Coordinates of C-alpha atoms and ligand atoms in Angstrom, one line a residue:
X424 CA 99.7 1.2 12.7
X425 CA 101.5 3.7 15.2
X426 CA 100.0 3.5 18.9
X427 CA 99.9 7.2 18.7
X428 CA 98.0 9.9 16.5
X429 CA 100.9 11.9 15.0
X430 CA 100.2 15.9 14.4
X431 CA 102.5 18.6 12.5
X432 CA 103.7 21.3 15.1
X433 CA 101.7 23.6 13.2
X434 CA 98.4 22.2 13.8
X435 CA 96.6 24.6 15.8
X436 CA 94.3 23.0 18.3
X437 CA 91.6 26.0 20.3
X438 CA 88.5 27.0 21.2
X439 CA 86.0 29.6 19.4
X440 CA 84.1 32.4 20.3
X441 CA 82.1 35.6 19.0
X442 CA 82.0 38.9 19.7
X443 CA 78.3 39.1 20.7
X444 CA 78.2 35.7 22.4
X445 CA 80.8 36.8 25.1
X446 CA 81.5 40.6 25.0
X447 CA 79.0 42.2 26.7
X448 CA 79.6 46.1 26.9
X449 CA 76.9 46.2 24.1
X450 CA 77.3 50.0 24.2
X451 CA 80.5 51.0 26.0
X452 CA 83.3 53.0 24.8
X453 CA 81.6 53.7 21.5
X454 CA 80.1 50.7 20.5
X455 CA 77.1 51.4 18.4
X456 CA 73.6 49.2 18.6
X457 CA 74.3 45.8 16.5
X458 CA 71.4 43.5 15.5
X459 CA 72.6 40.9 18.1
X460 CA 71.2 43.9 20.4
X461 CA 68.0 43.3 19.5
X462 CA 67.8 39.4 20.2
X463 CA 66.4 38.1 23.7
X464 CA 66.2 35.0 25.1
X465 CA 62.0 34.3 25.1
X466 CA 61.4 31.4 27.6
X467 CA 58.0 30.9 25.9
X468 CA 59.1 29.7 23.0
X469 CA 60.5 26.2 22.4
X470 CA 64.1 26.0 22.6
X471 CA 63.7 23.7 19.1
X472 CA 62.6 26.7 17.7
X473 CA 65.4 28.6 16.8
X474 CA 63.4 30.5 13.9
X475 CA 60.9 32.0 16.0
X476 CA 63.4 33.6 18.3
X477 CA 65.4 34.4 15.3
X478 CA 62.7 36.0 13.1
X479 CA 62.5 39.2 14.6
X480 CA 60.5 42.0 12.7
X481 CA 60.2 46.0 13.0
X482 CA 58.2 45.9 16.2
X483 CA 60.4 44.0 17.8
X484 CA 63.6 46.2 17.2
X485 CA 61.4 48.9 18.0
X486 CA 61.1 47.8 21.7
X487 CA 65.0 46.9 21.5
X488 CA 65.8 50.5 20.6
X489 CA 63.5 52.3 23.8
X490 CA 64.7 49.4 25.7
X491 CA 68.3 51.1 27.8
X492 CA 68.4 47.7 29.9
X493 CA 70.7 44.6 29.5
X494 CA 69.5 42.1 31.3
X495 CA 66.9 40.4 28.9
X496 CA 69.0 41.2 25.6
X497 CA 71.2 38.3 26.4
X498 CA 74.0 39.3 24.3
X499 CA 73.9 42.8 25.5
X500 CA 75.9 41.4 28.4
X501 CA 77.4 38.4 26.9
X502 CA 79.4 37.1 30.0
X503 CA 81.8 40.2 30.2
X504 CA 84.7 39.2 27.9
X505 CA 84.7 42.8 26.9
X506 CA 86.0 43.4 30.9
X507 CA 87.5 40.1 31.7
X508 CA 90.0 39.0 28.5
X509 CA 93.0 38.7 30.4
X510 CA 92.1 36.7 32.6
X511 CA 90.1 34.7 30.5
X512 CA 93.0 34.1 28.2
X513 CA 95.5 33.6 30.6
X514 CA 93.0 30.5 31.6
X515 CA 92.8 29.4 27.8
X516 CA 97.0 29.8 27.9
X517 CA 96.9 27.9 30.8
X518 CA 95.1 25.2 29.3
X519 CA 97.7 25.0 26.5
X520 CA 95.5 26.0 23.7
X521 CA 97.3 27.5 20.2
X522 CA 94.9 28.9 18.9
X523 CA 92.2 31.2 19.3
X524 CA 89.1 32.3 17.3
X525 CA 87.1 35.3 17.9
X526 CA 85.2 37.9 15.7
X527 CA 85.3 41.7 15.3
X528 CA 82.1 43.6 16.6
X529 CA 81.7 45.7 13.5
X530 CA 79.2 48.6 15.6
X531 CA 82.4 48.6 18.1
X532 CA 84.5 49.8 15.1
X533 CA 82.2 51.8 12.6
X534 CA 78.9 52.8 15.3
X535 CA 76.9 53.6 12.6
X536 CA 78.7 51.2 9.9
X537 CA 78.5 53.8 7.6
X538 CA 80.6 56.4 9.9
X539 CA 83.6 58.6 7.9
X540 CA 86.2 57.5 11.1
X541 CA 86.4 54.4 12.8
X542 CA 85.8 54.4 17.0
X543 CA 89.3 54.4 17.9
X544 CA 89.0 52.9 21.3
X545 CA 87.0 49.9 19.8
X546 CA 90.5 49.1 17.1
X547 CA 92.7 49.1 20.8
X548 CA 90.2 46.9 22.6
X549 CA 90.8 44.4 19.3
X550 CA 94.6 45.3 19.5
X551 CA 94.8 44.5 23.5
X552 CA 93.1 40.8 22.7
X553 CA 95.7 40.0 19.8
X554 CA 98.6 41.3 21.9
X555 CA 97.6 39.3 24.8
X556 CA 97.2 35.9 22.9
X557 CA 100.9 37.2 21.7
X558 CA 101.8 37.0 24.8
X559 CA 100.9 33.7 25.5
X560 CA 102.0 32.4 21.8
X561 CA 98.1 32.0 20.5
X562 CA 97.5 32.2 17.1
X563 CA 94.1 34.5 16.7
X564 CA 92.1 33.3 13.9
X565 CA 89.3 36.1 13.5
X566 CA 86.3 36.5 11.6
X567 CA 84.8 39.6 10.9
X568 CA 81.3 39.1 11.0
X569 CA 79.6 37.1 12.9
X570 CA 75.8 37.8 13.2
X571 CA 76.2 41.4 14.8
X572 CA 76.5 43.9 12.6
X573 CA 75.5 47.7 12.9
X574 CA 71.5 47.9 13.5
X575 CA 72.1 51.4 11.6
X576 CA 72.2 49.6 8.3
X577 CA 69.0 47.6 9.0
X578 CA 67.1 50.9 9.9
X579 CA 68.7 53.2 7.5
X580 CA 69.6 51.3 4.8
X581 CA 68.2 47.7 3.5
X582 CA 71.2 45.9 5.1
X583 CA 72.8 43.7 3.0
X584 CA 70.1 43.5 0.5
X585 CA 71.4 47.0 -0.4
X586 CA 74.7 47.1 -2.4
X587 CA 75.9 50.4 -0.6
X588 CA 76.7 47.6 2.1
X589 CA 79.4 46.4 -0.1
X590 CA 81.5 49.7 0.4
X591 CA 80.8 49.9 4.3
X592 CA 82.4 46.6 4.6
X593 CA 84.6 46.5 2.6
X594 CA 85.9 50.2 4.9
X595 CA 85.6 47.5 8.0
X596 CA 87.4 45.1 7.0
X597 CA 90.5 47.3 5.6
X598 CA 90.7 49.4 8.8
X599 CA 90.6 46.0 11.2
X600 CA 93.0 44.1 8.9
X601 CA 95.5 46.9 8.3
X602 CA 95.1 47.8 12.1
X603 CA 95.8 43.6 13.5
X604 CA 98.2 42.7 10.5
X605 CA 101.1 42.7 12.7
X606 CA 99.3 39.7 15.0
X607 CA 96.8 38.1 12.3
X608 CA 96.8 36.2 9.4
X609 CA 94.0 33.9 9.2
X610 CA 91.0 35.8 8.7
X611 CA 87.0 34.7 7.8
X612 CA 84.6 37.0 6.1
X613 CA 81.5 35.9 7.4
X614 CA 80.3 32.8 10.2
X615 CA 78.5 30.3 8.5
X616 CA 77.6 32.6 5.2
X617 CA 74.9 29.7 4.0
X618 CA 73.0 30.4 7.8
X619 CA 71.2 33.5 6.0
X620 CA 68.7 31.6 4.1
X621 CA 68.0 30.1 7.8
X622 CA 67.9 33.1 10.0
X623 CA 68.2 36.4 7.6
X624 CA 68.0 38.9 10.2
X625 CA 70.6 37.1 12.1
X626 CA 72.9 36.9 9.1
X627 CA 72.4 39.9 7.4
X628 CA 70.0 42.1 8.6
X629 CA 67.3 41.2 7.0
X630 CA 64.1 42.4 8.5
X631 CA 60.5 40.9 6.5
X632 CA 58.5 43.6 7.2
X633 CA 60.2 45.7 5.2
X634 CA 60.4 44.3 2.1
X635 CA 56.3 44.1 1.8
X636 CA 56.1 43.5 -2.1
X637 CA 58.7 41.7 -2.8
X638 CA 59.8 37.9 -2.7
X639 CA 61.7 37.5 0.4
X640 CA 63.6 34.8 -1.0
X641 CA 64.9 37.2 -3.7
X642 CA 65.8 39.4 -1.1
X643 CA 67.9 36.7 1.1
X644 CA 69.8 35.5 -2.3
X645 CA 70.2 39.2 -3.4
X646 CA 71.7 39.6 -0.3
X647 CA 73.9 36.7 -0.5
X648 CA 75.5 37.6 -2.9
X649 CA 76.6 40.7 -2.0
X650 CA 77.7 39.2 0.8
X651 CA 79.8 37.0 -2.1
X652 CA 81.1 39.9 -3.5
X653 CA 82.3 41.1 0.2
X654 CA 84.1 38.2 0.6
X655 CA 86.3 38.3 -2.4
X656 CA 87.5 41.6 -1.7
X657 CA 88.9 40.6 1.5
X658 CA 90.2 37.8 0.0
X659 CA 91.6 40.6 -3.1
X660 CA 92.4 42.2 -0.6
X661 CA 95.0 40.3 1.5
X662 CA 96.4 39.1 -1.5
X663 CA 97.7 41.9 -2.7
X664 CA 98.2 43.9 0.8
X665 CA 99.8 40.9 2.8
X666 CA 101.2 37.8 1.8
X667 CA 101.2 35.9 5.1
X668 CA 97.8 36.2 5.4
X669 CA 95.2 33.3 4.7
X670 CA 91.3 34.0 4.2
X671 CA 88.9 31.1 4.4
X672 CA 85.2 30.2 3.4
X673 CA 83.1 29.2 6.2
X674 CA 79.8 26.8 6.4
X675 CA 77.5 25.2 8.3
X676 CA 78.8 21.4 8.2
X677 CA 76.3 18.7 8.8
X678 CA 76.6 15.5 7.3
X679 CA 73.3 13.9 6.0
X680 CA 72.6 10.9 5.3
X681 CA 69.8 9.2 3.3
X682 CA 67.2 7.8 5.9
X683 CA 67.8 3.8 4.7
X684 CA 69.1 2.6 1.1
X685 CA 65.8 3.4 -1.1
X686 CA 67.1 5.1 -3.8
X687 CA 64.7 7.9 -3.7
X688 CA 66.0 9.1 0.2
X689 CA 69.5 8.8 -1.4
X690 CA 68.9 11.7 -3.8
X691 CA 67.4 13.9 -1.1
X692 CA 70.4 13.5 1.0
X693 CA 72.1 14.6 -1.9
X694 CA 70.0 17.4 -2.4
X695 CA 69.9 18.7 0.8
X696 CA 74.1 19.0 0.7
X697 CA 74.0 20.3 -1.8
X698 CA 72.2 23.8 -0.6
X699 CA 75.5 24.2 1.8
X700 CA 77.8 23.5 -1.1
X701 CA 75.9 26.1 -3.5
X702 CA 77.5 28.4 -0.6
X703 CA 81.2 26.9 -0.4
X704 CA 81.4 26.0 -3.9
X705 CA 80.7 29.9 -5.1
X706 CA 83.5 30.8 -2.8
X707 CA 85.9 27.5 -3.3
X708 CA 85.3 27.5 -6.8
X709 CA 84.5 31.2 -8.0
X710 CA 81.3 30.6 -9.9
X711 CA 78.1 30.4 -8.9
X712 CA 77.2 26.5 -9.5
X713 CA 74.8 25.9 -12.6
X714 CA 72.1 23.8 -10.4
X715 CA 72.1 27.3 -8.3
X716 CA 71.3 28.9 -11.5
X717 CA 69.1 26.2 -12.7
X718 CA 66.8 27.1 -8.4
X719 CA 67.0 30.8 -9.2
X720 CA 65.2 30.1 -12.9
X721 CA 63.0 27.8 -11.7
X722 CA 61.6 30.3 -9.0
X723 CA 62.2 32.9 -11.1
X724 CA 64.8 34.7 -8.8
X725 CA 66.9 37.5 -10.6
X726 CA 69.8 38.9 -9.2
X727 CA 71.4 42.0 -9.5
X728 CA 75.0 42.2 -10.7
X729 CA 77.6 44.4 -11.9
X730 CA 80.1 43.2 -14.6
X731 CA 82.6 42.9 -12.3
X732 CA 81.3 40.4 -10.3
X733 CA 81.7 37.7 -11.9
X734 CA 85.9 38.2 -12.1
X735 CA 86.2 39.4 -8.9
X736 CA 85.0 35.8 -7.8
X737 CA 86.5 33.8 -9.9
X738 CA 90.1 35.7 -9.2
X739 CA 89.4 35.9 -5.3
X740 CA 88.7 32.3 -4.1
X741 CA 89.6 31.1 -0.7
X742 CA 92.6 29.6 0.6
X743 CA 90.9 27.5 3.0
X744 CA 87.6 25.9 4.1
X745 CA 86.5 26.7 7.6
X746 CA 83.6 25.0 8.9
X747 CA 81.0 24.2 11.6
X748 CA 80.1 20.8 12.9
X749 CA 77.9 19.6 15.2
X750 CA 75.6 16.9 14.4
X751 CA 74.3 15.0 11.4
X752 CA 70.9 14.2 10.1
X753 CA 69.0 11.5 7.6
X754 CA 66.8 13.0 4.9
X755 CA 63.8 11.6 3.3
X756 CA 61.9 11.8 0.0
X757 CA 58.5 10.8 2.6
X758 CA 58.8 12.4 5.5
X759 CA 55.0 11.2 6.8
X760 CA 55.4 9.6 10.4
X761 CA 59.1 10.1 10.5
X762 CA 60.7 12.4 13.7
X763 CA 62.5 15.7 13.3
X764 CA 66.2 15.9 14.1
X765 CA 67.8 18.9 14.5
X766 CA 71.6 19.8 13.7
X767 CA 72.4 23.4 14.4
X768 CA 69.9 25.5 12.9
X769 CA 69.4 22.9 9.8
X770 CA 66.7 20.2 10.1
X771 CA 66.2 17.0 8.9
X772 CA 64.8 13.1 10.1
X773 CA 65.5 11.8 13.0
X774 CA 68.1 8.9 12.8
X775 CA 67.4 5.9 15.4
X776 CA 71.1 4.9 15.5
X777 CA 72.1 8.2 17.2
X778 CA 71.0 10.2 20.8
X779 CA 69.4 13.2 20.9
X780 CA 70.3 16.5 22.9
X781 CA 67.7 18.5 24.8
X782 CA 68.0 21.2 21.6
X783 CA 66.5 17.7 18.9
X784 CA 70.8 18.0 18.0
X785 CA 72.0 14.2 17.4
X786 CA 75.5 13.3 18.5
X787 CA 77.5 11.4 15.7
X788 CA 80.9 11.8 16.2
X789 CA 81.6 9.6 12.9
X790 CA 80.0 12.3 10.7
X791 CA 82.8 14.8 11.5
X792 CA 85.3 12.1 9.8
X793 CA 82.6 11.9 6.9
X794 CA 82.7 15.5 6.8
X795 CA 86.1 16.2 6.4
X796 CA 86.3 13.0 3.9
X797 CA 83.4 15.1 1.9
X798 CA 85.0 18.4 1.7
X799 CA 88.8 17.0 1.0
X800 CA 87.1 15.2 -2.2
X801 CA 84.8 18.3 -3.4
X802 CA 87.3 20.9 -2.8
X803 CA 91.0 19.3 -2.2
X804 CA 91.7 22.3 -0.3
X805 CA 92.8 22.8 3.3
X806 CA 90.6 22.2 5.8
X807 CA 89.9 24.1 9.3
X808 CA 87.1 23.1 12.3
X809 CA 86.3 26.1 13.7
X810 CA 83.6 24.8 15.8
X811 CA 82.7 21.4 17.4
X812 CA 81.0 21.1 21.1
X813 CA 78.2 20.0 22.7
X814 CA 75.5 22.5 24.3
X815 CA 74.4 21.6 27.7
X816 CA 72.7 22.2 30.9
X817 CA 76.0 22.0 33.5
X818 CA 75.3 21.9 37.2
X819 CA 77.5 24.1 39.2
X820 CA 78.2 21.9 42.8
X821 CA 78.6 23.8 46.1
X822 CA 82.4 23.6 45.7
X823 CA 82.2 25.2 42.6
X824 CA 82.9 22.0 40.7
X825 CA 81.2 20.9 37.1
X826 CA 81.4 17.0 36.1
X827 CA 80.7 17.8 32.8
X828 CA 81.8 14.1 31.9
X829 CA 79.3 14.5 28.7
X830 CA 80.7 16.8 27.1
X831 CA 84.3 15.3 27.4
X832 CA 82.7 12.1 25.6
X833 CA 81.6 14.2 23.7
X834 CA 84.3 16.1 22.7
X835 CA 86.9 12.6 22.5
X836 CA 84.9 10.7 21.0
X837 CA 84.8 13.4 17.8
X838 CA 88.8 14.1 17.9
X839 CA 89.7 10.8 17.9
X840 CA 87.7 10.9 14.4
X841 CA 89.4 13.8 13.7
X842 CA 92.5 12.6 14.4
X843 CA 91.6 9.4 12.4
X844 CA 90.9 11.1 9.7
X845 CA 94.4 13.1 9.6
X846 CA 95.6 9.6 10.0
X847 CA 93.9 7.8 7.1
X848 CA 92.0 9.8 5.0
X849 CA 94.4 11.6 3.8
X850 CA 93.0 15.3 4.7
X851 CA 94.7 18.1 5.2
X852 CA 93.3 20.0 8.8
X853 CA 94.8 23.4 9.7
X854 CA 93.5 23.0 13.1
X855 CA 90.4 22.5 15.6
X856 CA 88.9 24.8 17.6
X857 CA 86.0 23.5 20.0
X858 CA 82.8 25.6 20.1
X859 CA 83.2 27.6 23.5
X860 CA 86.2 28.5 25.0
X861 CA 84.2 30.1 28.3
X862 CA 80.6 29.7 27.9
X863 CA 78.6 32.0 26.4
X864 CA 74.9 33.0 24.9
X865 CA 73.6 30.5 22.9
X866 CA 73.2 31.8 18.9
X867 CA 70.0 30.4 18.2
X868 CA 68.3 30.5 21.4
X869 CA 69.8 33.2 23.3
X870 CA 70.2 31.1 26.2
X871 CA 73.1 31.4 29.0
X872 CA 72.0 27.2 30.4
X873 CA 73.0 25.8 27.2
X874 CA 77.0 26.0 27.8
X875 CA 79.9 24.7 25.7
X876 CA 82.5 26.3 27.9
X877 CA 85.4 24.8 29.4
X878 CA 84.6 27.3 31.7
X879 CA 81.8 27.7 33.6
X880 CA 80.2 31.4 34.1
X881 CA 77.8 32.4 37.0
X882 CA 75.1 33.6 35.0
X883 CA 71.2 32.6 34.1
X884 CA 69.1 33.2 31.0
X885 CA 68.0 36.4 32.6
X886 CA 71.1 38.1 32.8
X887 CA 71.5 37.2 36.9
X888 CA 74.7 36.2 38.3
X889 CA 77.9 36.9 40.1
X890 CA 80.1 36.3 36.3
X891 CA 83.0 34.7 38.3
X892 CA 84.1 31.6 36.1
X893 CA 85.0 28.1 37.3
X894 CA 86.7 25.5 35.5
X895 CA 85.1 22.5 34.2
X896 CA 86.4 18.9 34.1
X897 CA 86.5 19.2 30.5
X898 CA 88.6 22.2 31.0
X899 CA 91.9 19.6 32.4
X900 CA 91.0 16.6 30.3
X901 CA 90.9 18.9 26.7
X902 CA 94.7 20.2 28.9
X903 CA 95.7 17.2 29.4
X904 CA 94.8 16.0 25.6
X905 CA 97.1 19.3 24.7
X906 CA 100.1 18.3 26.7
X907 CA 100.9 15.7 24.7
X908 CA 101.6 17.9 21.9
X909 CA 102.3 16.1 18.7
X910 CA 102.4 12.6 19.4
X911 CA 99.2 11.8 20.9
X912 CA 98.7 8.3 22.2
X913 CA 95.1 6.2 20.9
X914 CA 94.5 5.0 24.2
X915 CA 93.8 8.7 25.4
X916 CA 90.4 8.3 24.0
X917 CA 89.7 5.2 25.1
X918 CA 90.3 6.3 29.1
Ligands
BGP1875 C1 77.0 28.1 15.2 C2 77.4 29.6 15.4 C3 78.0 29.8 16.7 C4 77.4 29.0 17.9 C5 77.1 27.6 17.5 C6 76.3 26.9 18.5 O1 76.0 28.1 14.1 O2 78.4 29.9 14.4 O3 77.9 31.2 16.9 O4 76.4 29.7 18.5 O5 76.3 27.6 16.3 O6 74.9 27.1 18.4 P1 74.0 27.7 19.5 O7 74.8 28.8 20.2 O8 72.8 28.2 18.8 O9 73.7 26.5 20.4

């Protein structure tokens, strides 16, 4: 066994991002009013909570929309990539990344989403970020929505419950793609599409309140699968438009485990993965799986469908499988007396082996092995981590320092797994992107103190600060891990 971990040149190794985590400019140069626009950070509710601050209803867009300010809309501001790109970027060269992932505002190029002309200043903000990661020989890897699209379709139509959607989208995606196809080729339909049974408004829009006498759940599956149906035309689309390009699925990764070896806590960990893979497998596979059929009969959910769905998936699958990780969980038939553990904005039982962030997230950097192990063996198609970090409160020094030594163990301890994995396992990894390239607003909580950045940015969770950015520590060990380009030696991790 070699003392080094050997990578193809082509593995692309970055750092992700999205557009309403770190643009700001939430209603500059044309930009129209997305959903993200109507999420603030509430310091009364439980950080744990991530629902509650998700869950937002009519009232509460409402006082968004008379609402002109920026400072408590967290994501109105973002930390100001929108004005500070280059020299972010040039910092992300610097640090020798290959790769970087971001995502298309979809209000910044259709306002209203359902606009006859695209905001051409909005398509040449997008072309100034791909030409300066040409610049410095990054590979962009974009997805096109990622949790902000154009409020107008909430309020105006039924957001993606309501098929029209389809068509708007599928507009979006057409313009971006024919405008960047010069600088990108791996693209992503949708962040996490399984995260809108968690947070619907979030994901697509959906808003409660308005859909009084119906079953919500019908709704959110509805919705899904138009969202489906998206999906495979971009996926149609690139095909026959542009050979070099590669569209992938993307979940929500957590590994579960059955809480100990009774049978019955086996099955639910089987269960439970298989609610993401209902997701993944639609899209992998081009059929909706039978035990998702089996769910929708059982609680009587009926989905409409034109006869061309069905083809359109099964012709239009993905190339690759991108996905999130960040923690694992243990599930449990009997949950009575047992803690909650928390793993992105998916829940489960609380597993005494592992710690525990201050957001209930336990660290297991041997679930991202298990993980990639899983999906090789369901899917046998190529692999791609688009987000792995740690969230965490960093402490700015006097000199402008941040020893976040945490998140480095972090972050090693799950590449050396990954890089394990490409060693024995037998998987086949386009590339990893860490969660956070700069920090950025938390998703789920809207918070600015729960960083994944390699960079630091002077700002609080109420919108206060100077925005000047400061490198971390993690920012030259994840360098140093770079320079060693494909031969990297085991004992790195160990250090
Ligand atoms: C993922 C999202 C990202 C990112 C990440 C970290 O689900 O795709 O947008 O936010 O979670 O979660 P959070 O920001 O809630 O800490």
């Amino acid at each position: 066994m070699s003392n080094d971990f050997r990578i193809s040149n082509d593995f692309l190794w970055g750092a992700a991002t999205s557009a309403s985590q770190i643009e700001g400019a939430w209603n500059e140069d044309g930009k129209g009013m997305s959903i993200a626009d109507c999420l603030r950070y509430r310091p009364e509710i439980d950080v744990k909570n991530y629902k509650k601050v998700n869950d937002v209803d009519t009232l509460e867009i409402e006082t968004a929309i008379k609402d002109s300010e920026d400072k408590n809309w967290a994501k109105r501001h973002g930390v100001d990539f929108y004005h500070h790109y280059k020299e972010d970027i040039e910092q992300l060269a610097n640090m020798g990344i290959s790769t970087f992932r971001f995502s298309i505002s979809w209000p910044r190029i259709f306002p209203n989403g359902d606009d006859l002309e695209p905001n051409q200043k909005g398509l040449e903000y997008y072309l100034n970020i791909v030409k300066e990661l040409k610049k410095f020989n990054i590979e962009p890897v974009v997805t096109l929505s990622h949790y902000d699209m154009p409020l107008n379709l909430v309020l105006n139509y039924n957001a993606w419950y309501d098929r029209e959607i389809i068509g708007f989208y599928e507009k979006f995606m057409t313009t971006v793609i024919d405008y960047l196809k010069k600088y990108v080729k791996y693209w992503i339909p949708f962040n996490e599409i399984d995260s809108i049974v968690r947070h619907p408004f979030a994901s697509a829009g959906l808003v409660k309140d308005r859909f009084p006498n119906k079953n919500f759940n019908e709704v959110i599956y509805q919705a899904m699968h138009h969202q489906f149906i998206a999906a495979a035309k971009v996926v149609e689309y690139c095909h026959r438009n542009y050979k070099n390009m590669s569209v992938g699925t993307m979940i929500t990764k957590t590994t579960v485990y059955p809480y100990n070896s009774d049978p019955r806590n086996v099955l639910k960990s089987l269960k439970q993965m298989r609610e993401v893979y209902a997701f993944s497998d639609i899209q992998v596979r081009g059929f909706y799986p039978d035990f998702l059929l089996k769910k929708y009969e059982d609680e009587k959910i009926v989905l409409s469908t034109q006869k061309e769905d069905e083809k359109l998936l099964l012709n239009n699958t993905a190339d690759f499988i991108a996905f999130s990780y960040y923690s694992s969980v243990c599930a449990a038939e009997d949950t009575e007396g047992l803690s909650v553990s928390l793993a992105n904005t998916t829940s489960g039982v609380y597993n005494e082996f592992l710690p525990q962030t201050k957001w209930g997230w336990q660290v297991d950097p041997t679930g991202i092995r298990i993980s990639l192990i899983e999906l090789t063996d369901r899917y046998n198609k190529p692999l791609f981590i688009v987000e792995n970090g740690l969230g965490a409160e960093d402490e700015l020094t006097k000199n402008h320092n941040i020893h976040d030594t945490y998140r480095i163990d972090y972050l090693s301890r799950h590449i050396q797994q990954v890089l394990t994995s490409v060693e024995e396992d037998g998987i086949r990894l386009i590339g990893y992107c860490t969660w956070g390239a700069t920090d950025m607003i938390s998703a789920s909580t809207n918070q600015m103190s729960k960083r994944y950045g390699f960079i630091y940015v002077d700002l609080d969770d109420f919108g206060n600060g100077t925005y000047k950015r400061y490198k971390k520590d993690s920012y030259y060990w994840y360098q140093d891990l770079l320079s060693y380009g494909t031969q990297i030696p085991k004992e790195f991790f160990n250090e």
